[in-house]
XYZ file of C-alpha atoms in Angstrom:
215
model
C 0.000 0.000 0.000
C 1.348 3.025 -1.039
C 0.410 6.465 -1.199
C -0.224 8.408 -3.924
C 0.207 12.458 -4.856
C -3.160 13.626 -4.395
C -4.201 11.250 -1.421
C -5.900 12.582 0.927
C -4.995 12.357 4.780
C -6.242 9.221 6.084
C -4.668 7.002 3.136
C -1.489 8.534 3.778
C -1.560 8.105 7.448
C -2.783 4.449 6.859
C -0.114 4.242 3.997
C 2.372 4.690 7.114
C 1.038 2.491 9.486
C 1.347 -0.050 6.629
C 4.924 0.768 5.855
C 5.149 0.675 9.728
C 4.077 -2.663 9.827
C 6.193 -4.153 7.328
C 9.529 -2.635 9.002
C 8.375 -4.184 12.229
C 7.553 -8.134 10.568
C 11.163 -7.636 8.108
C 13.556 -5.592 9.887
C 14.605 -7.818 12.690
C 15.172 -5.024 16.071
C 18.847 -5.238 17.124
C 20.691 -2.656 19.473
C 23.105 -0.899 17.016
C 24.784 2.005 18.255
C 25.378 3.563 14.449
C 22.229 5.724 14.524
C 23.373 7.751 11.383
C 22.908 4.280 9.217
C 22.001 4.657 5.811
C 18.863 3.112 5.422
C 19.975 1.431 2.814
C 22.847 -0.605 4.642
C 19.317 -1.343 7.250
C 17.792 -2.854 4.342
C 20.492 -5.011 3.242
C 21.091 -5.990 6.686
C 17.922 -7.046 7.649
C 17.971 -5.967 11.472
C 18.197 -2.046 13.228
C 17.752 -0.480 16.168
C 14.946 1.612 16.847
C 16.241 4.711 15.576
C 17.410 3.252 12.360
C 14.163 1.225 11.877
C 12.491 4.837 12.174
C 14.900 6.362 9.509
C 13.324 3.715 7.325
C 9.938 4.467 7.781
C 10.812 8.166 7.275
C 12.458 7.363 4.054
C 9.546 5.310 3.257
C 7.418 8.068 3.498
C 9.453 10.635 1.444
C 9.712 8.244 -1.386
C 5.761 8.676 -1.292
C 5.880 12.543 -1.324
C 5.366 13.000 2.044
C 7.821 15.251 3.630
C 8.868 14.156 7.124
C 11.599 15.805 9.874
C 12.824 15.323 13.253
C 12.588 16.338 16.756
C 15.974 16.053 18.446
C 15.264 14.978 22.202
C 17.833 14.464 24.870
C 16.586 11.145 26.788
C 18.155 10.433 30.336
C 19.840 7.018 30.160
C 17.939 5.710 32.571
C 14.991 5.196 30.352
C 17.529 1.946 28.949
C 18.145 0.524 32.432
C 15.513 -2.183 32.250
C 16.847 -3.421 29.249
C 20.799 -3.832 29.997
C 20.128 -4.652 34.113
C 23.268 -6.076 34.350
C 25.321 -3.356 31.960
C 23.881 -0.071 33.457
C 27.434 1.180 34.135
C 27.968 0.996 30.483
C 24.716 3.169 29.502
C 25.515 6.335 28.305
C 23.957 9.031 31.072
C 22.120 10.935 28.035
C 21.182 9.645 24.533
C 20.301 11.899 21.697
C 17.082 10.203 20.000
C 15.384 11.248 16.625
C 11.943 11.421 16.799
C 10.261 11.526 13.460
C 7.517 13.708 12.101
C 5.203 13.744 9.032
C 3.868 16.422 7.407
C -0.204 15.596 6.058
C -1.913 18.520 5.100
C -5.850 18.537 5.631
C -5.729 16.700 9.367
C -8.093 18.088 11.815
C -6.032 19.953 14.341
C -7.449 17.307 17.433
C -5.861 14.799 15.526
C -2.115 16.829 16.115
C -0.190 18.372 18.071
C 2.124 20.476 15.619
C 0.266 21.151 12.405
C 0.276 19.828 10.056
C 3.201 17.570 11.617
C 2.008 14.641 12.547
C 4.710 12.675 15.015
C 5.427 9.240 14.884
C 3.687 8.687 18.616
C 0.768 9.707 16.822
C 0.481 7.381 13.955
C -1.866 5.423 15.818
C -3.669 7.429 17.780
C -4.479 10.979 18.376
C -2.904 13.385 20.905
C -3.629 13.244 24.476
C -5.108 9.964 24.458
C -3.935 6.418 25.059
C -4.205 4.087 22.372
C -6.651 1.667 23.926
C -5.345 -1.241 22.452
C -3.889 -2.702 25.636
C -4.249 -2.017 29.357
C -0.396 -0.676 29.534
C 1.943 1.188 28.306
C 5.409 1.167 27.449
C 8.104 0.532 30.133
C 11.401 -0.756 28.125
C 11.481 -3.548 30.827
C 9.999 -6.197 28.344
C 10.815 -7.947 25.020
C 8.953 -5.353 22.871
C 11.059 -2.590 21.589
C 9.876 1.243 21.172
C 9.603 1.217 17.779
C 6.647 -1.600 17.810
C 4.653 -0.170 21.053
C 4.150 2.857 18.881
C 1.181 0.974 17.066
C -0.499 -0.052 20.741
C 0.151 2.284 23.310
C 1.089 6.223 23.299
C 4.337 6.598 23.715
C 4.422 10.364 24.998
C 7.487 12.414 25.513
C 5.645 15.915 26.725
C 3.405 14.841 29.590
C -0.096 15.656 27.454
C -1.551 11.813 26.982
C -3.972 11.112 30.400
C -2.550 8.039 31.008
C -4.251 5.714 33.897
C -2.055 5.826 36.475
C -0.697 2.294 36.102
C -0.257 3.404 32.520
C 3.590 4.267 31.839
C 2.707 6.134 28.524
C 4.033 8.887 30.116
C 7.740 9.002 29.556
C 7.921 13.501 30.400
C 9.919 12.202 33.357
C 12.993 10.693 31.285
C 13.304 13.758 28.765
C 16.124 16.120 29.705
C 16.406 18.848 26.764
C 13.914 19.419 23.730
C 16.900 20.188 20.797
C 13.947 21.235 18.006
C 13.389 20.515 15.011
C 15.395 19.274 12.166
C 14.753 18.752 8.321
C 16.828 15.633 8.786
C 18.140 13.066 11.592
C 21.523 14.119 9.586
C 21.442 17.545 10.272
C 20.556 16.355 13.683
C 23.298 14.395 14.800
C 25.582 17.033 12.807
C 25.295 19.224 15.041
C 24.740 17.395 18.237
C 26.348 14.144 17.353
C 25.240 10.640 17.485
C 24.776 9.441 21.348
C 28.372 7.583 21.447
C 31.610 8.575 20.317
C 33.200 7.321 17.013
C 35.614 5.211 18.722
C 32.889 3.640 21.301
C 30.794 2.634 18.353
C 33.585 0.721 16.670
C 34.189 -1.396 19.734
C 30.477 -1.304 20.707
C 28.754 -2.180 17.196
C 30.040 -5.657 16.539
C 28.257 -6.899 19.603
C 25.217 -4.568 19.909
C 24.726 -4.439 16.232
C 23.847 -7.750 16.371
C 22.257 -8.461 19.681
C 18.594 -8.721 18.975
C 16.122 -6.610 21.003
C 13.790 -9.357 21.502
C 9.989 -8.983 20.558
């Protein structure tokens, strides 16, 4: 499914949860640590972290015609502890995180929260609500990675979804420093850099890069 110049709104946001799909059933979910990827090298590979599994579905939707960006957020570390209990000493204390947007003209305004940018935590549901889906949210402590709870639960970086309160949509607490926005994760992580250092990601890639993020 594919969308089309001329389509309105909801086929291109259901063109995206498509594409969205078929990233999470073919791109196997690995913890790499090169977050500047070409998505083309994801492809070929078969497996990407979350951040480079979200560079595909942004590429994805550009080859359809519809322009997308990023927010840069500055995530505290700690958000990763569940997942490397035994590692935490290794986790960098702040990780710089692309957070994709989508620009679909002709969306009612409820259905955003920067028009017409539509963000990736809203693919699946509209702002300030939870998704419904399932009675929890997203905690990082379990086998599913970020990238797939996006099409279940909100996953909400600004404190505005009324989660219940054993609902850990919520994740305001973990965000240190909003960075903007950025016509490209590129631009992004040229001016901030990617999360580790060049010389940590050589000795940290050949083990991460293929560890899989179980889901």
């Amino acid at each position: 499914m594919a969308a089309q110049e001329g389509d309105g709104p909801a086929v291109k946001v259901a063109a995206l949860r498509h594409a969205h799909r078929w990233i999470s059933e073919e791109i196997r979910p690995v913890y790499s640590v090169e977050e500047a990827r070409p998505v083309s090298q994801v492809l070929r590979l078969g497996r990407g972290s979350c951040s480079q599994r979200m560079a595909v579905l942004e590429a994805v939707a550009r080859a359809w015609g519809i322009p997308s960006r990023v927010r840069g957020l500055v995530v505290d570390g700690t958000f990763w502890y569940p997942r490397f209990p035994r590692l935490r000493r290794f986790v960098p204390d702040q990780v710089v995180l692309a957070w994709p947007e989508f620009r679909i003209g002709g969306l009612a305004e409820a259905d955003q929260t920067a028009a017409p940018w539509l963000p990736v935590s809203e693919l699946f549901g509209a702002a300030g609500e939870p998704r419904g889906r399932i009675r929890y949210g997203f905690t990082n402590a379990g086998p599913e990675t970020l990238f797939e709870a996006l099409s279940r639960t909100s996953v909400d970086w600004d404190g505005v979804t009324a989660c219940p309160a054993s609902d850990s949509c919520d994740l305001s607490a973990y965000l240190l420093t909003d960075l903007g926005r950025f016509d490209s994760r590129d631009e992004l992580f040229a001016r901030y850099g990617q999360t580790l250092c060049g010389p940590a990601r050589l000795l940290a890639e050949p083990v991460l890069g293929r560890r899989a993020a179980a889901f």
